[in-house]
Amino acid sequence: MPETNQNDLVSKIVALCKRRGIIFQNSEIYGGIQGFYDYGPVGSLMKMNWKNLWWRDNVTRRRDVVGIDGTIITHPKVWEASGHIKNFADALVECKSCHKRFRPDLIDNATKCPECGGQFTPARKYNILFHTEIGVIEGEKMPAYLRGEACQTIYLDFKNIVDSTRVKIPFGVAQIGKAFRNEITPKNFLYRTREFEQWDIQYFVHPSEMDKWYEYWKQNRMDWYQKLFNNTKNLRFRQHASDELAFYAKKAFDIEYQAPWGWAEMEGIHWRSDYDLTQHSKFSGQDLSYNDPVTHEKYLPWITETSGGADRSFFFMLLDAYHEDILENGETRVWLQVKPSIAAYKMCIIPLAANKPELVAKAETIYQTLNAKYSIDWDDSSNIGKKYRRADEIGTPWCLVVDYQSLDDDTVTIRDRDTMKQIRVNIGDISSWLEKQLQSV
Ligand code: ATP
């Protein structure tokens, strides 16, 4: 996309998201609140599709992975056991002149304020867990936290899952759920927010098989993203240096995306050994070990974790899909090259003239037929050019137009988002035509 300056890209996406009902700043009528975003009518459909694809490929289509849906608030001891109360802290410096606050690691440990050149205060550590209270009577309230990462619930439910299902090691537990971090510097739209969703898999294995499964998941997750992004050269692994590794990790890799501001983490593939189950055994006093039904060996399973951001990856997917073309008439065409499986609507049904009842009635019949199976859009608003522009901007792969010829020969025009080419299809063949197109993604 040579005509789009990469630095403008984030602001273009933000504007497009607002213009087309994909994502809004939360509480905008009150001036907004930093680090919180809402998905609009189009965006909520797209995000649901995005999460459904993850769930389909990691849970539904696998016999060795089961899913859970855990709560946001847990027993506060969970966060002592996990180390979050002690260690979930970011350093913060404040500029003595303009009073802006920064995380030193996110400004390359600069010694002067990047905004005004002022002096910094000494760095102080702030815990980024959100606090709340359980109970209503003063003096009896129990302090609690909104979960800082979603995955803890999987460890808490581990014993119940083993006891209530037929899972046998190796097996995984998957979850998509909200996490909350009181980030010091939320920025870059959905990249760093204070409320977001994570998609996690904790894959439990025998310690002797850890290496094999770690490598398996590392590649599996990269393959998955490569399938859904257009520019796969913008995806890479970054191996953590030895001084970045937790003491229990033999290795760690991030899947990174080349964002307009540089390579940025999208998902982490973590070697967690038996750290989490050991901690929760210790703090809860419960035995969380696994009894192998065949060998009768009793042990604490080791874990490979894949932990990604559903919103952060959604944002990267939008950056990857954004196109601007200059048309022959000099107009700029903006279009999102999202996979049809992610698009909010698979097709937009358009009667050429909204004031011609025969055209509207025919279009309505097609709409009703397709809508029973797929998410289908309907547009009888303005002129045809504007309808195409809107469909392109939200990534609708095909527009179907019912025109005057349709009344004579029962055919319609189908226009392709990516090529803008049009074909004529018999009305009776539309359903199977669409089904065929959607098989490939
Ligand atoms: P970062 O270094 O960017 O803060 P992290 O290493 O703390 O991320 P993890 O704790 O491993 O992140 O969380 C797993 C995933 O959750 C990340 O790869 C990212 O996609 C997502 N994530 C983490 N923090 C945020 C946030 N503040 N906003 C949006 N997504 C986030």
Short mmCIF file of C-alpha atoms and ligand atoms in Angstrom, two decimals:
data_model
loop_
_atom_site.label_atom_id
_atom_site.label_comp_id
_atom_site.label_asym_id
_atom_site.label_seq_id
_atom_site.Cartn_x
_atom_site.Cartn_y
_atom_site.Cartn_z
CA MET A 1 0.00 0.00 0.00
CA PRO A 2 2.59 2.58 -1.10
CA GLU A 3 0.23 5.55 -0.99
CA THR A 4 -0.49 5.15 2.74
CA ASN A 5 2.10 6.47 5.12
CA GLN A 6 2.58 3.79 7.78
CA ASN A 7 2.54 6.43 10.51
CA ASP A 8 -0.95 7.51 9.48
CA LEU A 9 -2.23 3.99 9.38
CA VAL A 10 -3.29 3.74 13.02
CA SER A 11 -5.25 7.02 12.82
CA LYS A 12 -6.85 5.88 9.57
CA ILE A 13 -7.96 2.62 11.18
CA VAL A 14 -9.29 4.47 14.23
CA ALA A 15 -11.29 6.81 11.97
CA LEU A 16 -12.60 3.94 9.83
CA CYS A 17 -13.62 1.98 12.93
CA LYS A 18 -15.64 4.92 14.24
CA ARG A 19 -17.13 5.83 10.84
CA ARG A 20 -18.36 2.30 10.15
CA GLY A 21 -19.41 1.10 13.61
CA ILE A 22 -16.49 -1.25 14.17
CA ILE A 23 -14.94 0.18 17.37
CA PHE A 24 -15.78 3.25 19.47
CA GLN A 25 -13.95 5.00 22.28
CA ASN A 26 -15.75 3.98 25.46
CA SER A 27 -17.73 6.75 27.28
CA GLU A 28 -17.06 9.13 24.42
CA ILE A 29 -19.97 11.41 25.35
CA TYR A 30 -18.22 12.01 28.69
CA GLY A 31 -14.95 12.82 26.99
CA GLY A 32 -13.77 9.20 26.79
CA ILE A 33 -11.74 7.13 29.21
CA GLN A 34 -8.23 6.06 28.33
CA GLY A 35 -7.62 2.42 27.59
CA PHE A 36 -11.24 1.29 27.14
CA TYR A 37 -13.00 0.58 23.84
CA ASP A 38 -16.40 -0.73 22.72
CA TYR A 39 -17.09 -2.85 19.66
CA GLY A 40 -19.94 -1.41 17.59
CA PRO A 41 -22.63 -3.14 15.49
CA VAL A 42 -20.18 -4.22 12.77
CA GLY A 43 -17.16 -4.77 15.04
CA SER A 44 -18.98 -6.98 17.50
CA LEU A 45 -19.93 -9.32 14.65
CA MET A 46 -16.36 -9.34 13.37
CA LYS A 47 -14.86 -9.95 16.80
CA MET A 48 -17.31 -12.77 17.46
CA ASN A 49 -16.22 -14.37 14.18
CA TRP A 50 -12.56 -13.85 15.13
CA LYS A 51 -13.06 -15.58 18.48
CA ASN A 52 -15.24 -18.31 16.97
CA LEU A 53 -12.48 -19.19 14.51
CA TRP A 54 -10.02 -19.56 17.39
CA TRP A 55 -12.50 -21.68 19.34
CA ARG A 56 -13.36 -23.79 16.29
CA ASP A 57 -9.71 -24.58 15.50
CA ASN A 58 -8.48 -25.02 19.06
CA VAL A 59 -11.45 -26.64 20.80
CA THR A 60 -14.25 -27.83 18.51
CA ARG A 61 -11.99 -29.51 15.98
CA ARG A 62 -9.67 -31.10 18.56
CA ARG A 63 -10.34 -34.11 20.70
CA ASP A 64 -7.49 -33.27 23.09
CA VAL A 65 -8.63 -29.75 24.09
CA VAL A 66 -11.65 -28.78 26.20
CA GLY A 67 -12.91 -25.28 26.95
CA ILE A 68 -13.99 -23.39 30.05
CA ASP A 69 -15.53 -20.00 30.77
CA GLY A 70 -14.30 -18.76 34.16
CA THR A 71 -15.11 -15.74 36.29
CA ILE A 72 -13.33 -12.40 36.38
CA ILE A 73 -13.18 -12.24 40.18
CA THR A 74 -11.63 -15.15 42.05
CA HIS A 75 -10.48 -15.85 45.58
CA PRO A 76 -7.84 -13.18 46.34
CA LYS A 77 -5.32 -15.87 47.37
CA VAL A 78 -5.10 -16.86 43.70
CA TRP A 79 -3.08 -13.72 43.03
CA GLU A 80 -0.76 -14.35 45.94
CA ALA A 81 -0.10 -17.86 44.64
CA SER A 82 0.45 -16.64 41.09
CA GLY A 83 2.93 -13.99 42.20
CA HIS A 84 0.84 -11.10 40.82
CA ILE A 85 0.47 -9.30 44.16
CA LYS A 86 4.22 -9.23 44.61
CA ASN A 87 5.47 -8.95 41.05
CA PHE A 88 2.75 -7.62 38.71
CA ALA A 89 4.23 -4.15 38.77
CA ASP A 90 5.48 -1.75 36.15
CA ALA A 91 7.99 1.02 36.74
CA LEU A 92 6.74 4.59 36.25
CA VAL A 93 8.61 7.85 35.84
CA GLU A 94 7.01 11.30 35.75
CA CYS A 95 8.33 14.33 33.87
CA LYS A 96 8.97 17.13 36.36
CA SER A 97 8.06 19.79 33.75
CA CYS A 98 4.99 18.53 31.81
CA HIS A 99 3.97 15.87 34.39
CA LYS A 100 3.42 13.21 31.71
CA ARG A 101 4.01 9.66 32.97
CA PHE A 102 5.89 6.91 31.19
CA ARG A 103 6.98 3.32 31.55
CA PRO A 104 10.79 3.54 31.14
CA ASP A 105 10.95 0.24 29.22
CA LEU A 106 8.46 1.57 26.63
CA ILE A 107 10.54 4.70 25.91
CA ASP A 108 13.80 2.77 25.56
CA ASN A 109 14.83 3.85 29.07
CA ALA A 110 15.26 7.44 27.85
CA THR A 111 16.73 9.76 30.48
CA LYS A 112 14.71 12.82 29.39
CA CYS A 113 11.01 13.32 28.67
CA PRO A 114 10.29 12.44 25.00
CA GLU A 115 7.52 15.09 24.93
CA CYS A 116 9.29 18.17 26.35
CA GLY A 117 12.85 17.15 27.22
CA GLY A 118 12.22 17.65 30.97
CA GLN A 119 13.83 15.78 33.86
CA PHE A 120 12.25 12.57 35.20
CA THR A 121 11.41 11.72 38.80
CA PRO A 122 13.11 8.50 40.04
CA ALA A 123 11.31 5.35 38.81
CA ARG A 124 8.71 3.88 41.17
CA LYS A 125 6.96 0.52 40.86
CA TYR A 126 3.16 0.33 40.60
CA ASN A 127 1.12 -2.84 40.83
CA ILE A 128 -1.25 -2.96 37.86
CA LEU A 129 -3.93 -5.28 39.29
CA PHE A 130 -7.37 -3.63 39.52
CA HIS A 131 -8.77 -3.70 43.07
CA THR A 132 -12.32 -4.25 44.16
CA GLU A 133 -14.17 -5.49 47.25
CA ILE A 134 -16.56 -8.39 47.89
CA GLY A 135 -19.38 -7.81 50.41
CA VAL A 136 -21.32 -4.72 51.45
CA ILE A 137 -20.86 -4.29 55.20
CA GLU A 138 -18.04 -1.96 56.26
CA GLY A 139 -15.38 -3.87 58.13
CA GLU A 140 -16.44 -7.19 56.59
CA LYS A 141 -15.55 -6.47 53.00
CA MET A 142 -13.01 -8.80 51.45
CA PRO A 143 -10.47 -7.18 49.13
CA ALA A 144 -10.41 -8.80 45.70
CA TYR A 145 -8.96 -8.22 42.23
CA LEU A 146 -10.19 -8.26 38.67
CA ARG A 147 -8.11 -10.95 37.04
CA GLY A 148 -4.85 -9.63 35.61
CA GLU A 149 -4.65 -12.59 33.26
CA ALA A 150 -7.39 -14.98 32.24
CA CYS A 151 -5.41 -18.21 32.45
CA GLN A 152 -5.38 -18.55 36.25
CA THR A 153 -8.94 -19.91 36.19
CA ILE A 154 -7.71 -22.87 34.15
CA TYR A 155 -5.31 -23.92 36.92
CA LEU A 156 -8.05 -23.44 39.51
CA ASP A 157 -10.39 -25.73 37.57
CA PHE A 158 -7.72 -28.29 36.65
CA LYS A 159 -8.75 -30.88 39.24
CA ASN A 160 -12.46 -30.47 38.49
CA ILE A 161 -11.81 -30.88 34.76
CA VAL A 162 -9.78 -34.08 35.26
CA ASP A 163 -12.42 -35.48 37.64
CA SER A 164 -15.46 -34.56 35.55
CA THR A 165 -14.37 -35.29 31.97
CA ARG A 166 -12.49 -38.08 30.24
CA VAL A 167 -9.41 -36.01 29.41
CA LYS A 168 -6.09 -37.85 29.57
CA ILE A 169 -2.64 -36.37 29.40
CA PRO A 170 -1.60 -34.90 27.03
CA PHE A 171 -4.60 -32.55 26.92
CA GLY A 172 -5.34 -28.85 26.80
CA VAL A 173 -7.79 -26.46 28.41
CA ALA A 174 -8.75 -23.38 26.41
CA GLN A 175 -10.46 -20.18 27.41
CA ILE A 176 -11.32 -16.81 25.92
CA GLY A 177 -11.95 -14.23 28.60
CA LYS A 178 -11.50 -10.73 29.90
CA ALA A 179 -8.39 -9.57 31.69
CA PHE A 180 -7.78 -6.21 33.37
CA ARG A 181 -4.54 -4.31 33.82
CA ASN A 182 -4.21 -0.82 35.19
CA GLU A 183 -1.70 -0.02 32.46
CA ILE A 184 0.36 3.09 33.12
CA THR A 185 0.41 4.11 29.48
CA PRO A 186 -2.45 2.65 27.44
CA LYS A 187 -1.72 3.43 23.81
CA ASN A 188 -1.90 2.55 20.15
CA PHE A 189 -5.66 1.94 20.08
CA LEU A 190 -6.41 -1.70 20.99
CA TYR A 191 -2.74 -2.60 21.42
CA ARG A 192 -2.44 -1.64 25.07
CA THR A 193 -5.75 -1.20 26.86
CA ARG A 194 -6.87 -1.59 30.46
CA GLU A 195 -9.67 -4.05 29.73
CA PHE A 196 -9.12 -6.68 27.05
CA GLU A 197 -9.71 -10.30 26.13
CA GLN A 198 -7.12 -13.04 26.08
CA TRP A 199 -7.24 -16.38 24.35
CA ASP A 200 -5.26 -18.98 26.19
CA ILE A 201 -4.48 -22.67 25.93
CA GLN A 202 -2.82 -24.48 28.81
CA TYR A 203 -1.59 -27.79 27.44
CA PHE A 204 -0.81 -30.33 30.17
CA VAL A 205 1.88 -32.92 29.42
CA HIS A 206 4.18 -35.46 31.00
CA PRO A 207 7.48 -33.68 31.85
CA SER A 208 9.40 -36.00 29.49
CA GLU A 209 7.29 -34.75 26.54
CA MET A 210 7.55 -31.05 27.28
CA ASP A 211 10.00 -30.17 24.52
CA LYS A 212 7.98 -31.92 21.85
CA TRP A 213 4.70 -30.23 22.79
CA TYR A 214 6.28 -26.83 23.25
CA GLU A 215 7.60 -26.96 19.69
CA TYR A 216 4.27 -28.28 18.42
CA TRP A 217 2.24 -25.39 19.87
CA LYS A 218 4.77 -22.78 18.87
CA GLN A 219 4.42 -23.80 15.22
CA ASN A 220 0.70 -24.48 15.42
CA ARG A 221 -0.06 -20.95 16.61
CA MET A 222 2.17 -19.32 14.00
CA ASP A 223 0.51 -21.41 11.25
CA TRP A 224 -2.89 -20.29 12.50
CA TYR A 225 -2.08 -16.59 12.27
CA GLN A 226 -0.39 -17.06 8.90
CA LYS A 227 -3.60 -18.57 7.55
CA LEU A 228 -5.61 -15.49 8.55
CA PHE A 229 -3.23 -12.65 7.71
CA ASN A 230 -2.53 -11.52 4.13
CA ASN A 231 1.04 -10.26 4.61
CA THR A 232 2.70 -13.16 6.38
CA LYS A 233 6.09 -11.42 6.19
CA ASN A 234 4.74 -9.15 8.94
CA LEU A 235 4.66 -12.09 11.34
CA ARG A 236 7.72 -13.47 13.09
CA PHE A 237 8.95 -15.27 16.19
CA ARG A 238 11.04 -13.46 18.76
CA GLN A 239 12.97 -15.65 21.14
CA HIS A 240 13.36 -14.29 24.66
CA ALA A 241 16.95 -13.76 25.78
CA SER A 242 18.11 -15.81 28.77
CA ASP A 243 17.86 -12.80 31.11
CA GLU A 244 14.18 -12.34 30.16
CA LEU A 245 13.22 -15.91 31.05
CA ALA A 246 11.30 -16.81 34.21
CA PHE A 247 13.33 -19.17 36.41
CA TYR A 248 11.06 -22.14 35.51
CA ALA A 249 11.19 -21.56 31.71
CA LYS A 250 13.70 -23.30 29.48
CA LYS A 251 12.70 -21.11 26.54
CA ALA A 252 10.08 -18.56 25.47
CA PHE A 253 8.98 -17.19 22.12
CA ASP A 254 6.59 -14.39 21.16
CA ILE A 255 4.70 -14.26 17.91
CA GLU A 256 5.17 -10.66 16.81
CA TYR A 257 3.47 -8.46 14.23
CA GLN A 258 5.22 -5.68 12.38
CA ALA A 259 3.05 -2.79 13.53
CA PRO A 260 3.50 0.75 12.17
CA TRP A 261 5.53 1.57 15.32
CA GLY A 262 7.72 -1.57 15.08
CA TRP A 263 7.61 -5.28 15.88
CA ALA A 264 5.12 -5.89 18.69
CA GLU A 265 4.05 -8.92 20.72
CA MET A 266 0.78 -10.55 19.68
CA GLU A 267 0.97 -13.88 21.53
CA GLY A 268 3.40 -15.59 23.88
CA ILE A 269 4.29 -19.30 23.84
CA HIS A 270 5.34 -20.02 27.38
CA TRP A 271 7.20 -22.91 28.96
CA ARG A 272 5.62 -22.99 32.42
CA SER A 273 6.88 -26.40 33.68
CA ASP A 274 4.89 -27.34 36.83
CA TYR A 275 5.15 -23.84 38.29
CA ASP A 276 1.44 -22.94 38.35
CA LEU A 277 0.10 -26.22 39.70
CA THR A 278 2.89 -26.29 42.31
CA GLN A 279 2.02 -22.78 43.48
CA HIS A 280 -1.71 -23.48 43.69
CA SER A 281 -1.08 -26.80 45.46
CA LYS A 282 1.06 -24.97 47.99
CA PHE A 283 -1.32 -22.06 48.61
CA SER A 284 -4.56 -24.07 48.58
CA GLY A 285 -3.27 -27.13 50.42
CA GLN A 286 -4.89 -29.34 47.73
CA ASP A 287 -3.08 -32.09 45.89
CA LEU A 288 -3.29 -31.14 42.20
CA SER A 289 -1.23 -34.03 40.86
CA TYR A 290 -2.43 -36.27 38.06
CA ASN A 291 -2.79 -40.04 38.32
CA ASP A 292 -1.99 -41.75 35.05
CA PRO A 293 -4.75 -44.36 34.58
CA VAL A 294 -2.47 -46.69 32.59
CA THR A 295 0.99 -46.44 34.20
CA HIS A 296 -0.36 -45.36 37.63
CA GLU A 297 2.38 -42.78 37.78
CA LYS A 298 1.42 -39.78 39.93
CA TYR A 299 2.93 -36.44 38.98
CA LEU A 300 2.32 -32.73 38.51
CA PRO A 301 1.87 -32.17 34.78
CA TRP A 302 3.99 -29.61 32.95
CA ILE A 303 2.38 -26.89 30.88
CA THR A 304 2.91 -25.24 27.52
CA GLU A 305 0.88 -22.06 27.49
CA THR A 306 -0.18 -20.12 24.42
CA SER A 307 -1.48 -16.74 25.53
CA GLY A 308 -2.64 -14.19 22.99
CA GLY A 309 -4.70 -11.03 22.97
CA ALA A 310 -8.03 -11.40 21.16
CA ASP A 311 -8.32 -7.61 20.79
CA ARG A 312 -4.68 -6.96 20.08
CA SER A 313 -4.60 -9.59 17.33
CA PHE A 314 -7.92 -8.28 16.00
CA PHE A 315 -6.33 -4.84 15.68
CA PHE A 316 -3.26 -6.28 13.93
CA MET A 317 -5.58 -8.20 11.61
CA LEU A 318 -7.32 -4.90 10.71
CA LEU A 319 -3.94 -3.24 10.05
CA ASP A 320 -3.05 -6.18 7.82
CA ALA A 321 -6.37 -5.98 5.94
CA TYR A 322 -6.45 -2.22 5.29
CA HIS A 323 -6.09 -1.10 1.65
CA GLU A 324 -6.35 2.21 -0.13
CA ASP A 325 -6.51 2.28 -3.93
CA ILE A 326 -6.74 5.27 -6.20
CA LEU A 327 -9.45 4.56 -8.77
CA GLU A 328 -9.36 5.68 -12.42
CA ASN A 329 -11.70 8.58 -11.62
CA GLY A 330 -9.23 9.79 -8.97
CA GLU A 331 -11.35 8.70 -6.00
CA THR A 332 -9.77 6.80 -3.14
CA ARG A 333 -11.22 3.38 -2.42
CA VAL A 334 -10.72 2.07 1.13
CA TRP A 335 -11.31 -1.64 1.59
CA LEU A 336 -10.66 -4.29 4.19
CA GLN A 337 -9.25 -7.53 2.85
CA VAL A 338 -10.50 -9.66 5.73
CA LYS A 339 -11.18 -13.35 5.19
CA PRO A 340 -14.87 -13.97 4.48
CA SER A 341 -15.04 -16.00 7.71
CA ILE A 342 -14.12 -12.86 9.68
CA ALA A 343 -16.27 -10.37 7.74
CA ALA A 344 -19.34 -9.14 9.66
CA TYR A 345 -21.52 -9.91 6.63
CA LYS A 346 -20.77 -12.46 3.94
CA MET A 347 -22.83 -10.60 1.35
CA CYS A 348 -24.74 -7.34 1.00
CA ILE A 349 -28.08 -7.51 -0.83
CA ILE A 350 -28.87 -4.37 -2.79
CA PRO A 351 -32.05 -3.54 -4.69
CA LEU A 352 -30.88 -1.13 -7.40
CA ALA A 353 -33.73 1.31 -6.73
CA ALA A 354 -35.42 1.43 -3.33
CA ASN A 355 -38.57 2.99 -4.81
CA LYS A 356 -39.25 0.12 -7.24
CA PRO A 357 -41.34 -2.45 -5.31
CA GLU A 358 -40.64 -5.30 -7.80
CA LEU A 359 -36.88 -4.92 -7.31
CA VAL A 360 -37.21 -4.66 -3.52
CA ALA A 361 -39.49 -7.71 -3.35
CA LYS A 362 -37.08 -9.85 -5.37
CA ALA A 363 -34.13 -8.68 -3.30
CA GLU A 364 -36.08 -9.35 -0.11
CA THR A 365 -36.72 -12.99 -1.12
CA ILE A 366 -33.01 -13.52 -1.79
CA TYR A 367 -32.14 -11.84 1.51
CA GLN A 368 -34.52 -14.09 3.47
CA THR A 369 -33.16 -17.25 1.85
CA LEU A 370 -29.49 -16.44 2.48
CA ASN A 371 -30.06 -14.89 5.89
CA ALA A 372 -31.34 -18.21 7.22
CA LYS A 373 -27.80 -19.58 6.79
CA TYR A 374 -25.36 -16.67 6.84
CA SER A 375 -24.90 -13.18 8.26
CA ILE A 376 -26.20 -11.04 5.37
CA ASP A 377 -26.37 -7.26 5.04
CA TRP A 378 -29.14 -5.26 3.37
CA ASP A 379 -28.65 -1.84 1.84
CA ASP A 380 -31.36 0.14 0.07
CA SER A 381 -30.13 3.52 1.23
CA SER A 382 -28.29 5.73 -1.24
CA ASN A 383 -26.69 5.45 -4.65
CA ILE A 384 -24.92 2.30 -5.73
CA GLY A 385 -21.43 3.85 -5.45
CA LYS A 386 -21.98 4.74 -1.80
CA LYS A 387 -23.31 1.26 -1.08
CA TYR A 388 -20.19 -0.35 -2.56
CA ARG A 389 -17.96 2.06 -0.60
CA ARG A 390 -19.60 1.11 2.69
CA ALA A 391 -19.45 -2.63 1.94
CA ASP A 392 -15.75 -2.34 0.95
CA GLU A 393 -14.89 -0.41 4.10
CA ILE A 394 -16.34 -3.04 6.41
CA GLY A 395 -14.84 -5.87 4.37
CA THR A 396 -18.04 -7.44 2.99
CA PRO A 397 -16.65 -9.86 0.39
CA TRP A 398 -19.56 -9.72 -2.08
CA CYS A 399 -22.37 -7.34 -3.05
CA LEU A 400 -25.41 -8.72 -4.82
CA VAL A 401 -27.45 -6.27 -6.90
CA VAL A 402 -31.00 -6.91 -8.06
CA ASP A 403 -31.49 -4.74 -11.18
CA TYR A 404 -34.01 -4.41 -14.00
CA GLN A 405 -32.53 -7.34 -15.91
CA SER A 406 -33.22 -9.49 -12.82
CA LEU A 407 -36.95 -8.96 -13.42
CA ASP A 408 -36.66 -10.36 -16.96
CA ASP A 409 -34.23 -13.27 -16.60
CA ASP A 410 -33.90 -14.07 -12.86
CA THR A 411 -30.19 -13.29 -12.74
CA VAL A 412 -28.34 -10.88 -10.44
CA THR A 413 -24.97 -9.17 -10.38
CA ILE A 414 -22.40 -10.25 -7.83
CA ARG A 415 -19.48 -7.87 -7.29
CA ASP A 416 -16.23 -9.02 -5.73
CA ARG A 417 -14.71 -6.75 -3.05
CA ASP A 418 -11.06 -7.46 -3.91
CA THR A 419 -11.18 -7.29 -7.70
CA MET A 420 -14.35 -5.17 -8.14
CA LYS A 421 -15.20 -7.58 -10.99
CA GLN A 422 -18.85 -8.39 -11.55
CA ILE A 423 -20.45 -11.62 -12.67
CA ARG A 424 -24.06 -12.55 -13.39
CA VAL A 425 -25.50 -15.51 -11.51
CA ASN A 426 -28.89 -17.24 -11.69
CA ILE A 427 -30.96 -16.53 -8.60
CA GLY A 428 -31.45 -20.27 -8.08
CA ASP A 429 -27.67 -20.81 -7.97
CA ILE A 430 -26.75 -18.06 -5.48
CA SER A 431 -26.92 -20.18 -2.36
CA SER A 432 -24.63 -22.91 -3.68
CA TRP A 433 -22.33 -20.30 -5.25
CA LEU A 434 -21.89 -18.61 -1.87
CA GLU A 435 -21.44 -21.89 -0.05
CA LYS A 436 -18.65 -22.80 -2.45
CA GLN A 437 -16.90 -19.46 -1.97
CA LEU A 438 -17.05 -19.79 1.81
CA GLN A 439 -15.57 -23.29 1.82
CA SER A 440 -12.07 -22.01 1.15
CA VAL A 441 -11.68 -20.11 4.44
P1 ATP B 1 3.20 -6.64 27.03
O1 ATP B 1 4.67 -6.95 27.23
O2 ATP B 1 2.86 -6.14 25.66
O3 ATP B 1 2.61 -5.83 28.13
P2 ATP B 1 2.72 -9.17 28.24
O4 ATP B 1 3.98 -9.92 27.92
O5 ATP B 1 2.55 -8.60 29.59
O6 ATP B 1 2.46 -8.05 27.12
P3 ATP B 1 1.07 -11.47 28.55
O7 ATP B 1 0.91 -11.28 30.01
O8 ATP B 1 1.94 -12.58 28.06
O9 ATP B 1 1.50 -10.08 27.88
O10 ATP B 1 -0.37 -11.57 27.90
C1 ATP B 1 -0.65 -12.36 26.76
C2 ATP B 1 -1.23 -11.52 25.64
O11 ATP B 1 -2.28 -10.68 26.10
C3 ATP B 1 -0.23 -10.57 24.99
O12 ATP B 1 0.55 -11.25 24.04
C4 ATP B 1 -1.14 -9.55 24.35
O13 ATP B 1 -1.62 -9.99 23.08
C5 ATP B 1 -2.32 -9.50 25.31
N1 ATP B 1 -2.20 -8.31 26.18
C6 ATP B 1 -1.42 -8.15 27.27
N2 ATP B 1 -1.57 -6.92 27.80
C7 ATP B 1 -2.47 -6.28 27.02
C8 ATP B 1 -3.07 -4.97 27.06
N3 ATP B 1 -2.77 -4.11 28.01
N4 ATP B 1 -3.96 -4.65 26.09
C9 ATP B 1 -4.30 -5.53 25.13
N5 ATP B 1 -3.78 -6.77 25.05
C10 ATP B 1 -2.88 -7.15 25.97
#
